[in-house]
XYZ file of C-alpha atoms in Angstrom:
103
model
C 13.632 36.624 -10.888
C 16.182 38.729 -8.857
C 18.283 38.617 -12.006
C 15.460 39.841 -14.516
C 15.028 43.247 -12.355
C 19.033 43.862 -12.006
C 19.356 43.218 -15.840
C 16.430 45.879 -17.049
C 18.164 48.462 -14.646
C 21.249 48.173 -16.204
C 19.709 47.857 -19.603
C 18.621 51.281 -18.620
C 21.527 52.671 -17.577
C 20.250 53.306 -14.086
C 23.018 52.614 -11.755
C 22.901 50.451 -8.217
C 22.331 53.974 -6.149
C 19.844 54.715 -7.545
C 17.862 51.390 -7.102
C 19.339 51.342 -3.567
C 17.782 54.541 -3.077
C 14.234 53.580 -4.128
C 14.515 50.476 -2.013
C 15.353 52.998 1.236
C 11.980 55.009 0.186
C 10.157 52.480 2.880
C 7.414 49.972 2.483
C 4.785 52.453 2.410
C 4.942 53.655 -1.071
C 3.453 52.786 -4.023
C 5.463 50.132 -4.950
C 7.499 48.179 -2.120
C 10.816 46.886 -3.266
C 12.035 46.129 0.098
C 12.033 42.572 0.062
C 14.600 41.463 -2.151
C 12.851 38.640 -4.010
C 9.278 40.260 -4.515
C 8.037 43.748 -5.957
C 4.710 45.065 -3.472
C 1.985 46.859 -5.655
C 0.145 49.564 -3.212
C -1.520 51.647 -5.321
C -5.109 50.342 -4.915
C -8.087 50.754 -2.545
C -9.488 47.534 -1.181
C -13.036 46.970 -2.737
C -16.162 44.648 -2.559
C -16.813 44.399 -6.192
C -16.028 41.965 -7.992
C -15.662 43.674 -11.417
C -13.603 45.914 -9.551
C -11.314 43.745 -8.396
C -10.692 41.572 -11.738
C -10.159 45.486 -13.360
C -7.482 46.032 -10.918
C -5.790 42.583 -11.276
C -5.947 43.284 -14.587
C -4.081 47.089 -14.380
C -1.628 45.166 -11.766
C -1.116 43.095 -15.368
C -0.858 45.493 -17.346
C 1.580 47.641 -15.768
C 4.212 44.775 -14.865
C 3.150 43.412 -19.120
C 4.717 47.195 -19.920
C 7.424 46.990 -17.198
C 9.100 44.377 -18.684
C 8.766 45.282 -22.304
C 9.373 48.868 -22.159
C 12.709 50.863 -21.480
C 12.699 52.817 -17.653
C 13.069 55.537 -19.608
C 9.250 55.286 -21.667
C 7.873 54.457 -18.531
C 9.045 57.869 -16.800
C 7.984 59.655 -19.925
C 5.083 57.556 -20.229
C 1.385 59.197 -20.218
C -1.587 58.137 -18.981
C -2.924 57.574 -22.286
C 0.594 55.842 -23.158
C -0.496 53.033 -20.431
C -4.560 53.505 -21.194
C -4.181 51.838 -24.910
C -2.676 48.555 -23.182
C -5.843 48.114 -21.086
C -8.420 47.011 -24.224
C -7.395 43.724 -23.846
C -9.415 43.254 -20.921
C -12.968 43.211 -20.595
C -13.394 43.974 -16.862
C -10.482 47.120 -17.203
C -11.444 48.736 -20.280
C -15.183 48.558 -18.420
C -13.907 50.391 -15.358
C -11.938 52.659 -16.776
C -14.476 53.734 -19.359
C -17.445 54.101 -16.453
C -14.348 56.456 -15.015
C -13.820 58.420 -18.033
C -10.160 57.068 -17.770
C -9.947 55.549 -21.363
C-alpha cells in the first residue's frame, strides 16, 4: 500500500526529498523503488538450491517483517546481529546462515 510506505517515512521524520532522492538512485540498486506501487529486492544471487532459495525468501521476510515494525532510524543503526536474531524463526534461514557462520 502506497499509503503504508508514505506514512512510515513521515513517521520517521524523513522528508519527500529525501525519498525522491532514493527513488532517482536507478533500478539497479539494492532495492528498486522506482515503480511507484511495488518495492524491488536485488540483493540476492540466483541459485539452484532449493534450501537456498526458501532461506532467501525467508531473509526477503524477514527484512520487510522488521521494515514495517521498526523506526528508519533502528534500521540505519541496525547491526547485523540486530537483523540475525529475527531469522530463528525459520528453519531453512537459521540453517544457511549458520553453515555461513552468519548467525
Amino acid at each position: 500500500n502506497d499509503n503504508y510506505c508514505r506514512q512510515q517515512y513521515m513517521d520517521d521524520h524523513v522528508n519527500n526529498a529525501a525519498l525522491e532522492s532514493a527513488k532517482m538512485a536507478g533500478r539497479y540498486t539494492a532495492l528498486n523503488l522506482r515503480n511507484s506501487s511495488t518495492i524491488e529486492f536485488r540483493l540476492w544471487r540466483g541459485t539452484l538450491n532449493i534450501n537456498t532459495l526458501r532461506a532467501t525468501l525467508q531473509m526477503t521476510d524477514t527484512l520487510v517483517r522488521i521494515a514495517r515494525k521498526r523506526t528508519l532510524s533502528w534500521c540505519a543503526q541496525s547491526s547485523w546481529s540486530d537483523i540475525a536474531k529475527y531469522a530463528s524463526r525459520y528453519t531453512e534461514l537459521a540453517e544457511y546462515l549458520e553453515s555461513k557462520n552468519l548467525n
